[in-house]
Amino acid sequence: MTSPQGFDRLRKRGDAADSASARSTPTGIAPHRLDPQGRGALFSVTEQPPAPGAVTVTCSDCEQTTAVSPRRLATLALPSVHLPMIRRDHPSWMRCPACGKRTWVKIVITL
Amino acid sequence: MAPVSRTIAVANQKGGVAKTTTVASLGSALAERGRKVLLVDLDPQSCLTFSLGLDPDAVELSVHDVLLGRVGASMAIQPTADGVDLLPATIELAGTEAQLLSRPGREYVLRSALEEVSAAYDVVLLDCSPSLGVLTLNALTAADELIIPLQCEMLSHRGVGQLLDTVADVQRILNPRLRVLGVLPTMFDGRTNHARAVLADVSERYGLAVLEPAIPKSVRFAEAPAAGRSVLTTARRARGADAYRELAGTLIA
């Protein structure tokens, strides 16, 4: 039988610049930032700031930030709980679009 | 009325996980069901091109010429005996990445090239190379959906995580409509605990759907390219051929 430790060596999604590599650099690397001289060199298009009306969901579990349409947000938020006074960092409990888990997330709507 | 075309990338940067076999077999299975199918070989090793009966060394116009804008895709597409059309590759494709790397908008080259022809097809299947380079990025940018063939062992499992990070980048920066259909277990031997454990962990860890049925391990897949046909022709009644037929049915249901 495969030992559980074997799978434990695999990182979680979104840990591209995981804590180990972040610690090894003087400045640290924000999670899932593309190094322009590494993997980011493949992209000729740079990440654009979100357009007005854009919605992003940041998951407290997988730490991914995902842009979603308002319609998709409505789907993900069924059902949902919102506790902005108690949970300031990730105030909404709903399904994360990145990892698919029901967990606490932060929703940002760009105005 | 022109059919509504679906473009499906078959990608996993891990080599030897049956990407090419999946594209050839699934394409043939879709053609058996009457669908008009275009296969695109994006691997400089040209294994798909060879597997479907063409000699990559004798191909005059290939996806290399199309991506560099020398000819339109329709000029390079060739019919195959399996009933699918093929945009073939040659070893020249190895240089295409280097050529594209300095071009702004290089990620959209394949998408633009396929716009000319995709309306003529029900399904376009993109056979990616075993790397996360510009060609794979082009495939993910051109695709509506993604299938990840997964050989159920540890290193392949690890590759899925890396691929999903790239998919997330593509969704965020280039192609928000890209949807992961799921992982397709290939060369699957359900008798081993390891294969079952890997499949379960991939599904749970990444929240991915597992496409069914799993494709069983079979020497018939290895034999088919010698005949220049897919396994659906060379071993019509093989379990692997039937598995791809069932998968095709699921995809178009």
mmCIF file of C-alpha atoms in Angstrom:
data_model
loop_
_atom_site.group_PDB
_atom_site.id
_atom_site.type_symbol
_atom_site.label_atom_id
_atom_site.label_comp_id
_atom_site.label_asym_id
_atom_site.label_seq_id
_atom_site.Cartn_x
_atom_site.Cartn_y
_atom_site.Cartn_z
ATOM 1 C CA MET A 1 0.000 0.000 0.000
ATOM 2 C CA THR A 2 1.270 3.490 -0.808
ATOM 3 C CA SER A 3 2.406 5.258 2.294
ATOM 4 C CA PRO A 4 0.587 8.481 3.063
ATOM 5 C CA GLN A 5 3.992 10.153 3.522
ATOM 6 C CA GLY A 6 4.626 9.675 -0.204
ATOM 7 C CA PHE A 7 1.752 11.929 -1.144
ATOM 8 C CA ASP A 8 2.642 14.339 1.637
ATOM 9 C CA ARG A 9 5.804 15.212 -0.266
ATOM 10 C CA LEU A 10 3.666 16.661 -3.055
ATOM 11 C CA ARG A 11 2.825 20.295 -2.595
ATOM 12 C CA LYS A 12 -0.618 21.768 -2.538
ATOM 13 C CA ARG A 13 -1.947 23.646 -5.512
ATOM 14 C CA GLY A 14 -0.799 27.260 -5.731
ATOM 15 C CA ASP A 15 2.410 26.685 -3.835
ATOM 16 C CA ALA A 16 4.466 27.461 -6.933
ATOM 17 C CA ALA A 17 6.632 29.737 -4.899
ATOM 18 C CA ASP A 18 6.152 27.699 -1.787
ATOM 19 C CA SER A 19 7.253 28.759 1.611
ATOM 20 C CA ALA A 20 10.618 27.033 1.271
ATOM 21 C CA SER A 21 11.616 28.950 -1.847
ATOM 22 C CA ALA A 22 10.192 32.149 -0.468
ATOM 23 C CA ARG A 23 12.371 31.750 2.599
ATOM 24 C CA SER A 24 15.423 31.087 0.480
ATOM 25 C CA THR A 25 15.260 34.435 -1.290
ATOM 26 C CA PRO A 26 16.109 37.685 0.484
ATOM 27 C CA THR A 27 12.952 39.408 -0.599
ATOM 28 C CA GLY A 28 10.632 36.415 -0.566
ATOM 29 C CA ILE A 29 8.246 35.740 -3.403
ATOM 30 C CA ALA A 30 4.540 36.333 -3.278
ATOM 31 C CA PRO A 31 2.642 33.092 -3.790
ATOM 32 C CA HIS A 32 2.027 32.258 -7.432
ATOM 33 C CA ARG A 33 3.836 35.290 -8.825
ATOM 34 C CA LEU A 34 5.395 34.604 -12.209
ATOM 35 C CA ASP A 35 9.118 35.258 -12.297
ATOM 36 C CA PRO A 36 9.518 37.369 -15.484
ATOM 37 C CA GLN A 37 12.802 35.638 -16.192
ATOM 38 C CA GLY A 38 11.480 32.208 -15.338
ATOM 39 C CA ARG A 39 8.109 30.733 -16.221
ATOM 40 C CA GLY A 40 6.806 34.242 -16.814
ATOM 41 C CA ALA A 41 9.171 34.641 -19.768
ATOM 42 C CA LEU A 42 6.831 32.426 -21.766
ATOM 43 C CA PHE A 43 4.124 35.070 -21.521
ATOM 44 C CA SER A 44 4.348 38.118 -23.748
ATOM 45 C CA VAL A 45 1.222 39.484 -22.152
ATOM 46 C CA THR A 46 1.532 40.840 -18.648
ATOM 47 C CA GLU A 47 -1.154 40.505 -16.101
ATOM 48 C CA GLN A 48 -3.594 43.360 -16.433
ATOM 49 C CA PRO A 49 -5.136 45.093 -13.444
ATOM 50 C CA PRO A 50 -8.719 43.927 -13.034
ATOM 51 C CA ALA A 51 -11.234 45.856 -15.081
ATOM 52 C CA PRO A 52 -14.054 47.733 -13.335
ATOM 53 C CA GLY A 53 -16.703 45.245 -12.312
ATOM 54 C CA ALA A 54 -14.222 42.353 -12.181
ATOM 55 C CA VAL A 55 -14.695 39.921 -9.317
ATOM 56 C CA THR A 56 -11.893 37.953 -7.705
ATOM 57 C CA VAL A 57 -12.136 35.252 -5.065
ATOM 58 C CA THR A 58 -9.155 34.537 -2.789
ATOM 59 C CA CYS A 59 -9.256 31.239 -0.948
ATOM 60 C CA SER A 60 -7.952 30.911 2.625
ATOM 61 C CA ASP A 61 -7.252 27.243 2.025
ATOM 62 C CA CYS A 62 -5.452 26.990 -1.330
ATOM 63 C CA GLU A 63 -4.466 30.706 -1.346
ATOM 64 C CA GLN A 64 -5.352 31.047 -5.026
ATOM 65 C CA THR A 65 -6.912 34.236 -6.329
ATOM 66 C CA THR A 66 -9.325 33.515 -9.143
ATOM 67 C CA ALA A 67 -11.198 35.937 -11.376
ATOM 68 C CA VAL A 68 -14.805 34.895 -11.828
ATOM 69 C CA SER A 69 -17.809 36.294 -13.615
ATOM 70 C CA PRO A 70 -20.672 37.655 -11.506
ATOM 71 C CA ARG A 71 -22.796 34.733 -12.674
ATOM 72 C CA ARG A 72 -20.145 32.213 -11.637
ATOM 73 C CA LEU A 73 -19.848 33.980 -8.296
ATOM 74 C CA ALA A 74 -23.575 33.586 -7.773
ATOM 75 C CA THR A 75 -23.287 29.868 -8.487
ATOM 76 C CA LEU A 76 -20.358 29.447 -6.118
ATOM 77 C CA ALA A 77 -22.123 31.400 -3.405
ATOM 78 C CA LEU A 78 -25.074 29.055 -3.213
ATOM 79 C CA PRO A 79 -25.076 28.472 -0.304
ATOM 80 C CA SER A 80 -22.821 30.980 1.437
ATOM 81 C CA VAL A 81 -22.297 32.662 4.808
ATOM 82 C CA HIS A 82 -20.836 36.161 5.190
ATOM 83 C CA LEU A 83 -19.298 37.278 8.498
ATOM 84 C CA PRO A 84 -17.337 40.477 7.750
ATOM 85 C CA MET A 85 -17.250 41.589 11.381
ATOM 86 C CA ILE A 86 -15.917 38.298 12.736
ATOM 87 C CA ARG A 87 -13.680 37.073 9.913
ATOM 88 C CA ARG A 88 -11.984 40.119 8.475
ATOM 89 C CA ASP A 89 -9.448 38.422 6.183
ATOM 90 C CA HIS A 90 -11.720 35.885 4.547
ATOM 91 C CA PRO A 91 -15.252 36.833 5.518
ATOM 92 C CA SER A 92 -17.285 34.665 3.137
ATOM 93 C CA TRP A 93 -17.891 30.918 3.374
ATOM 94 C CA MET A 94 -18.585 29.447 -0.037
ATOM 95 C CA ARG A 95 -17.067 27.177 -2.673
ATOM 96 C CA CYS A 96 -13.605 28.205 -3.900
ATOM 97 C CA PRO A 97 -13.420 28.320 -7.716
ATOM 98 C CA ALA A 98 -9.782 27.149 -7.644
ATOM 99 C CA CYS A 99 -9.762 24.174 -5.285
ATOM 100 C CA GLY A 100 -13.481 23.443 -5.276
ATOM 101 C CA LYS A 101 -13.686 23.212 -1.485
ATOM 102 C CA ARG A 102 -16.253 24.969 0.635
ATOM 103 C CA THR A 103 -14.108 27.265 2.709
ATOM 104 C CA TRP A 104 -13.583 30.867 3.828
ATOM 105 C CA VAL A 105 -12.774 33.246 0.998
ATOM 106 C CA LYS A 106 -12.319 36.939 0.316
ATOM 107 C CA ILE A 107 -14.392 38.424 -2.496
ATOM 108 C CA VAL A 108 -13.107 41.598 -4.133
ATOM 109 C CA ILE A 109 -15.192 43.548 -6.597
ATOM 110 C CA THR A 110 -13.216 46.176 -8.521
ATOM 111 C CA LEU A 111 -15.097 49.441 -8.849
ATOM 112 C CA MET B 1 -25.283 26.214 -40.316
ATOM 113 C CA ALA B 2 -21.651 25.738 -39.298
ATOM 114 C CA PRO B 3 -21.140 23.362 -36.366
ATOM 115 C CA VAL B 4 -20.172 24.821 -33.002
ATOM 116 C CA SER B 5 -16.601 23.691 -32.647
ATOM 117 C CA ARG B 6 -15.018 22.533 -29.401
ATOM 118 C CA THR B 7 -11.275 22.804 -29.054
ATOM 119 C CA ILE B 8 -9.842 20.364 -26.521
ATOM 120 C CA ALA B 9 -6.182 20.356 -25.514
ATOM 121 C CA VAL B 10 -4.690 17.083 -24.305
ATOM 122 C CA ALA B 11 -1.761 18.098 -22.151
ATOM 123 C CA ASN B 12 0.546 16.896 -19.419
ATOM 124 C CA GLN B 13 4.164 17.966 -19.406
ATOM 125 C CA LYS B 14 5.122 14.524 -18.152
ATOM 126 C CA GLY B 15 6.180 12.393 -21.110
ATOM 127 C CA GLY B 16 4.867 8.944 -21.870
ATOM 128 C CA VAL B 17 1.441 9.338 -20.309
ATOM 129 C CA ALA B 18 -0.490 8.563 -23.526
ATOM 130 C CA LYS B 19 -1.265 12.062 -24.767
ATOM 131 C CA THR B 20 -0.732 11.098 -28.386
ATOM 132 C CA THR B 21 -2.539 7.798 -28.010
ATOM 133 C CA THR B 22 -5.451 9.642 -26.425
ATOM 134 C CA VAL B 23 -5.643 12.208 -29.221
ATOM 135 C CA ALA B 24 -5.426 9.584 -31.990
ATOM 136 C CA SER B 25 -7.858 7.160 -30.364
ATOM 137 C CA LEU B 26 -10.337 9.704 -29.080
ATOM 138 C CA GLY B 27 -10.283 11.498 -32.428
ATOM 139 C CA SER B 28 -10.994 8.273 -34.259
ATOM 140 C CA ALA B 29 -13.745 7.383 -31.797
ATOM 141 C CA LEU B 30 -15.384 10.763 -32.363
ATOM 142 C CA ALA B 31 -15.084 10.290 -36.139
ATOM 143 C CA GLU B 32 -16.744 6.863 -35.792
ATOM 144 C CA ARG B 33 -19.666 8.696 -34.234
ATOM 145 C CA GLY B 34 -19.925 10.927 -37.265
ATOM 146 C CA ARG B 35 -18.149 13.941 -35.879
ATOM 147 C CA LYS B 36 -15.857 16.018 -38.055
ATOM 148 C CA VAL B 37 -12.550 16.003 -36.220
ATOM 149 C CA LEU B 38 -9.288 17.887 -36.642
ATOM 150 C CA LEU B 39 -6.186 16.722 -34.795
ATOM 151 C CA VAL B 40 -3.262 19.093 -34.325
ATOM 152 C CA ASP B 41 0.191 17.684 -33.660
ATOM 153 C CA LEU B 42 2.094 20.138 -31.459
ATOM 154 C CA ASP B 43 4.968 17.815 -30.588
ATOM 155 C CA PRO B 44 8.238 18.169 -32.536
ATOM 156 C CA GLN B 45 8.667 14.417 -32.157
ATOM 157 C CA SER B 46 5.713 14.159 -34.588
ATOM 158 C CA CYS B 47 4.442 10.981 -32.962
ATOM 159 C CA LEU B 48 0.806 11.736 -33.777
ATOM 160 C CA THR B 49 1.694 12.450 -37.382
ATOM 161 C CA PHE B 50 3.559 9.154 -37.647
ATOM 162 C CA SER B 51 0.877 7.242 -35.753
ATOM 163 C CA LEU B 52 -1.768 8.260 -38.259
ATOM 164 C CA GLY B 53 0.171 7.029 -41.266
ATOM 165 C CA LEU B 54 2.075 10.084 -42.461
ATOM 166 C CA ASP B 55 5.833 10.205 -42.786
ATOM 167 C CA PRO B 56 6.927 13.314 -40.852
ATOM 168 C CA ASP B 57 10.101 13.484 -42.935
ATOM 169 C CA ALA B 58 8.037 13.712 -46.115
ATOM 170 C CA VAL B 59 5.446 16.247 -44.926
ATOM 171 C CA GLU B 60 5.753 19.415 -47.015
ATOM 172 C CA LEU B 61 3.618 21.821 -45.030
ATOM 173 C CA SER B 62 3.222 21.422 -41.313
ATOM 174 C CA VAL B 63 2.053 23.196 -38.182
ATOM 175 C CA HIS B 64 5.505 24.795 -38.111
ATOM 176 C CA ASP B 65 4.704 26.701 -41.323
ATOM 177 C CA VAL B 66 1.279 27.609 -40.002
ATOM 178 C CA LEU B 67 2.560 28.971 -36.683
ATOM 179 C CA LEU B 68 5.164 31.081 -38.454
ATOM 180 C CA GLY B 69 2.443 32.533 -40.700
ATOM 181 C CA ARG B 70 3.849 31.145 -43.950
ATOM 182 C CA VAL B 71 0.623 29.370 -44.914
ATOM 183 C CA GLY B 72 -2.934 29.130 -43.670
ATOM 184 C CA ALA B 73 -3.931 26.094 -41.611
ATOM 185 C CA SER B 74 -6.221 24.831 -44.371
ATOM 186 C CA MET B 75 -3.237 24.436 -46.702
ATOM 187 C CA ALA B 76 -1.362 22.171 -44.289
ATOM 188 C CA ILE B 77 -4.234 19.983 -43.100
ATOM 189 C CA GLN B 78 -4.290 16.456 -44.495
ATOM 190 C CA PRO B 79 -6.937 13.718 -44.368
ATOM 191 C CA THR B 80 -6.030 10.413 -42.718
ATOM 192 C CA ALA B 81 -7.237 6.857 -43.162
ATOM 193 C CA ASP B 82 -8.876 6.988 -39.742
ATOM 194 C CA GLY B 83 -11.368 9.565 -40.962
ATOM 195 C CA VAL B 84 -9.923 12.471 -39.051
ATOM 196 C CA ASP B 85 -8.066 15.435 -40.502
ATOM 197 C CA LEU B 86 -4.574 16.163 -39.247
ATOM 198 C CA LEU B 87 -2.466 19.267 -39.021
ATOM 199 C CA PRO B 88 0.871 17.431 -39.008
ATOM 200 C CA ALA B 89 4.138 18.222 -37.294
ATOM 201 C CA THR B 90 7.729 17.771 -38.306
ATOM 202 C CA ILE B 91 10.960 18.081 -36.382
ATOM 203 C CA GLU B 92 11.096 21.716 -37.608
ATOM 204 C CA LEU B 93 8.605 22.459 -34.867
ATOM 205 C CA ALA B 94 11.497 22.255 -32.401
ATOM 206 C CA GLY B 95 12.709 25.580 -33.803
ATOM 207 C CA THR B 96 9.290 27.195 -33.858
ATOM 208 C CA GLU B 97 9.363 27.780 -30.110
ATOM 209 C CA ALA B 98 12.613 29.707 -30.423
ATOM 210 C CA GLN B 99 11.216 31.716 -33.327
ATOM 211 C CA LEU B 100 8.071 32.595 -31.413
ATOM 212 C CA LEU B 101 9.764 33.408 -28.144
ATOM 213 C CA SER B 102 10.678 36.934 -29.166
ATOM 214 C CA ARG B 103 7.282 37.779 -30.661
ATOM 215 C CA PRO B 104 4.712 39.820 -28.777
ATOM 216 C CA GLY B 105 1.390 38.001 -28.714
ATOM 217 C CA ARG B 106 3.121 34.658 -29.263
ATOM 218 C CA GLU B 107 0.536 32.893 -27.084
ATOM 219 C CA TYR B 108 -2.257 33.617 -29.562
ATOM 220 C CA VAL B 109 -0.616 32.346 -32.742
ATOM 221 C CA LEU B 110 -2.299 28.931 -32.737
ATOM 222 C CA ARG B 111 -5.675 30.331 -31.752
ATOM 223 C CA SER B 112 -5.533 32.791 -34.667
ATOM 224 C CA ALA B 113 -4.400 30.102 -37.083
ATOM 225 C CA LEU B 114 -7.223 27.757 -36.120
ATOM 226 C CA GLU B 115 -9.886 30.438 -36.448
ATOM 227 C CA GLU B 116 -9.690 29.974 -40.201
ATOM 228 C CA VAL B 117 -10.620 26.295 -40.049
ATOM 229 C CA SER B 118 -12.271 25.483 -36.719
ATOM 230 C CA ALA B 119 -15.795 26.245 -37.907
ATOM 231 C CA ALA B 120 -15.510 23.309 -40.304
ATOM 232 C CA TYR B 121 -15.035 20.872 -37.417
ATOM 233 C CA ASP B 122 -17.101 19.628 -34.513
ATOM 234 C CA VAL B 123 -14.047 18.899 -32.399
ATOM 235 C CA VAL B 124 -10.434 20.056 -32.608
ATOM 236 C CA LEU B 125 -8.012 18.011 -30.477
ATOM 237 C CA LEU B 126 -4.599 19.483 -29.657
ATOM 238 C CA ASP B 127 -1.796 17.017 -28.926
ATOM 239 C CA CYS B 128 0.671 18.907 -26.740
ATOM 240 C CA SER B 129 4.363 18.272 -26.390
ATOM 241 C CA PRO B 130 5.696 16.988 -23.066
ATOM 242 C CA SER B 131 6.818 20.410 -21.858
ATOM 243 C CA LEU B 132 5.346 23.606 -20.487
ATOM 244 C CA GLY B 133 6.797 25.799 -23.231
ATOM 245 C CA VAL B 134 5.364 28.232 -25.751
ATOM 246 C CA LEU B 135 3.686 25.504 -27.815
ATOM 247 C CA THR B 136 1.788 24.157 -24.836
ATOM 248 C CA LEU B 137 0.918 27.710 -23.831
ATOM 249 C CA ASN B 138 -0.470 28.237 -27.344
ATOM 250 C CA ALA B 139 -2.571 25.095 -27.010
ATOM 251 C CA LEU B 140 -3.976 26.189 -23.648
ATOM 252 C CA THR B 141 -4.745 29.623 -25.084
ATOM 253 C CA ALA B 142 -6.516 28.170 -28.124
ATOM 254 C CA ALA B 143 -8.485 25.555 -26.189
ATOM 255 C CA ASP B 144 -11.915 25.691 -24.635
ATOM 256 C CA GLU B 145 -11.283 22.572 -22.583
ATOM 257 C CA LEU B 146 -8.411 20.507 -21.251
ATOM 258 C CA ILE B 147 -7.995 16.785 -20.721
ATOM 259 C CA ILE B 148 -5.033 15.696 -18.584
ATOM 260 C CA PRO B 149 -3.951 12.126 -19.303
ATOM 261 C CA LEU B 150 -2.595 10.665 -16.109
ATOM 262 C CA GLN B 151 -0.498 7.571 -15.771
ATOM 263 C CA CYS B 152 -1.341 6.646 -12.222
ATOM 264 C CA GLU B 153 2.082 6.825 -10.626
ATOM 265 C CA MET B 154 3.856 9.334 -8.429
ATOM 266 C CA LEU B 155 5.847 11.409 -10.942
ATOM 267 C CA SER B 156 2.840 11.836 -13.185
ATOM 268 C CA HIS B 157 0.816 12.898 -10.137
ATOM 269 C CA ARG B 158 3.420 15.573 -9.380
ATOM 270 C CA GLY B 159 3.238 16.833 -12.964
ATOM 271 C CA VAL B 160 -0.482 17.490 -12.637
ATOM 272 C CA GLY B 161 0.150 20.087 -9.929
ATOM 273 C CA GLN B 162 2.681 21.896 -12.085
ATOM 274 C CA LEU B 163 0.359 21.820 -15.084
ATOM 275 C CA LEU B 164 -2.534 23.192 -13.042
ATOM 276 C CA ASP B 165 -0.405 26.164 -11.972
ATOM 277 C CA THR B 166 0.215 26.932 -15.638
ATOM 278 C CA VAL B 167 -3.481 26.458 -16.384
ATOM 279 C CA ALA B 168 -4.307 28.954 -13.641
ATOM 280 C CA ASP B 169 -1.864 31.453 -15.169
ATOM 281 C CA VAL B 170 -3.406 30.955 -18.604
ATOM 282 C CA GLN B 171 -6.920 31.339 -17.245
ATOM 283 C CA ARG B 172 -5.920 34.527 -15.440
ATOM 284 C CA ILE B 173 -3.862 36.150 -18.176
ATOM 285 C CA LEU B 174 -4.756 34.683 -21.560
ATOM 286 C CA ASN B 175 -7.825 32.492 -21.726
ATOM 287 C CA PRO B 176 -10.446 32.780 -18.984
ATOM 288 C CA ARG B 177 -12.777 30.377 -20.799
ATOM 289 C CA LEU B 178 -10.357 27.438 -20.484
ATOM 290 C CA ARG B 179 -12.022 24.660 -18.481
ATOM 291 C CA VAL B 180 -10.363 21.536 -17.121
ATOM 292 C CA LEU B 181 -12.571 18.581 -18.063
ATOM 293 C CA GLY B 182 -10.602 16.302 -15.773
ATOM 294 C CA VAL B 183 -7.846 13.739 -15.557
ATOM 295 C CA LEU B 184 -8.004 10.673 -17.743
ATOM 296 C CA PRO B 185 -6.374 7.644 -16.138
ATOM 297 C CA THR B 186 -4.255 5.954 -18.796
ATOM 298 C CA MET B 187 -2.286 2.699 -18.806
ATOM 299 C CA PHE B 188 -4.461 1.983 -15.820
ATOM 300 C CA ASP B 189 -4.003 -1.195 -13.871
ATOM 301 C CA GLY B 190 -6.696 -1.172 -11.233
ATOM 302 C CA ARG B 191 -5.182 -4.242 -9.595
ATOM 303 C CA THR B 192 -2.429 -2.148 -8.030
ATOM 304 C CA ASN B 193 -3.067 -0.249 -4.847
ATOM 305 C CA HIS B 194 -0.649 2.465 -5.971
ATOM 306 C CA ALA B 195 -2.631 3.285 -9.126
ATOM 307 C CA ARG B 196 -5.866 3.514 -7.182
ATOM 308 C CA ALA B 197 -4.247 5.599 -4.442
ATOM 309 C CA VAL B 198 -2.694 8.056 -6.930
ATOM 310 C CA LEU B 199 -5.971 8.499 -8.742
ATOM 311 C CA ALA B 200 -7.871 9.102 -5.520
ATOM 312 C CA ASP B 201 -5.288 11.604 -4.258
ATOM 313 C CA VAL B 202 -5.138 13.565 -7.537
ATOM 314 C CA SER B 203 -8.882 13.854 -7.595
ATOM 315 C CA GLU B 204 -9.123 14.940 -3.969
ATOM 316 C CA ARG B 205 -6.048 17.188 -3.864
ATOM 317 C CA TYR B 206 -6.897 19.205 -6.956
ATOM 318 C CA GLY B 207 -10.676 18.839 -7.008
ATOM 319 C CA LEU B 208 -10.491 17.391 -10.490
ATOM 320 C CA ALA B 209 -13.053 15.189 -12.158
ATOM 321 C CA VAL B 210 -11.836 11.734 -13.125
ATOM 322 C CA LEU B 211 -12.917 10.977 -16.668
ATOM 323 C CA GLU B 212 -14.329 7.523 -17.211
ATOM 324 C CA PRO B 213 -13.679 4.914 -18.198
ATOM 325 C CA ALA B 214 -10.028 4.542 -17.234
ATOM 326 C CA ILE B 215 -7.963 3.474 -20.221
ATOM 327 C CA PRO B 216 -6.517 0.035 -19.506
ATOM 328 C CA LYS B 217 -2.906 -0.865 -20.089
ATOM 329 C CA SER B 218 -2.626 -2.794 -23.344
ATOM 330 C CA VAL B 219 0.073 -3.707 -25.828
ATOM 331 C CA ARG B 220 -2.451 -2.992 -28.596
ATOM 332 C CA PHE B 221 -1.775 0.727 -28.175
ATOM 333 C CA ALA B 222 1.934 0.206 -28.729
ATOM 334 C CA GLU B 223 1.292 -1.883 -31.829
ATOM 335 C CA ALA B 224 -1.092 0.496 -33.582
ATOM 336 C CA PRO B 225 1.382 3.180 -34.808
ATOM 337 C CA ALA B 226 3.234 0.557 -36.856
ATOM 338 C CA ALA B 227 0.132 0.255 -39.007
ATOM 339 C CA GLY B 228 -0.336 4.005 -39.225
ATOM 340 C CA ARG B 229 -3.838 3.704 -37.813
ATOM 341 C CA SER B 230 -5.412 4.185 -34.412
ATOM 342 C CA VAL B 231 -6.150 1.260 -32.118
ATOM 343 C CA LEU B 232 -9.810 1.580 -33.071
ATOM 344 C CA THR B 233 -8.879 0.173 -36.463
ATOM 345 C CA THR B 234 -5.976 -2.125 -35.672
ATOM 346 C CA ALA B 235 -7.646 -3.802 -32.699
ATOM 347 C CA ARG B 236 -11.282 -2.948 -33.051
ATOM 348 C CA ARG B 237 -12.512 -5.069 -30.180
ATOM 349 C CA ALA B 238 -9.667 -4.371 -27.763
ATOM 350 C CA ARG B 239 -10.743 -3.137 -24.335
ATOM 351 C CA GLY B 240 -8.662 -0.009 -24.862
ATOM 352 C CA ALA B 241 -10.453 0.805 -28.105
ATOM 353 C CA ASP B 242 -13.813 0.348 -26.429
ATOM 354 C CA ALA B 243 -12.701 2.567 -23.557
ATOM 355 C CA TYR B 244 -11.987 5.428 -25.950
ATOM 356 C CA ARG B 245 -15.314 4.853 -27.707
ATOM 357 C CA GLU B 246 -17.061 5.144 -24.360
ATOM 358 C CA LEU B 247 -15.081 8.273 -23.506
ATOM 359 C CA ALA B 248 -16.038 9.819 -26.843
ATOM 360 C CA GLY B 249 -19.669 9.080 -26.088
ATOM 361 C CA THR B 250 -19.359 10.762 -22.709
ATOM 362 C CA LEU B 251 -17.736 13.849 -24.192
ATOM 363 C CA ILE B 252 -20.413 14.466 -26.775
ATOM 364 C CA ALA B 253 -23.367 13.391 -24.637
#
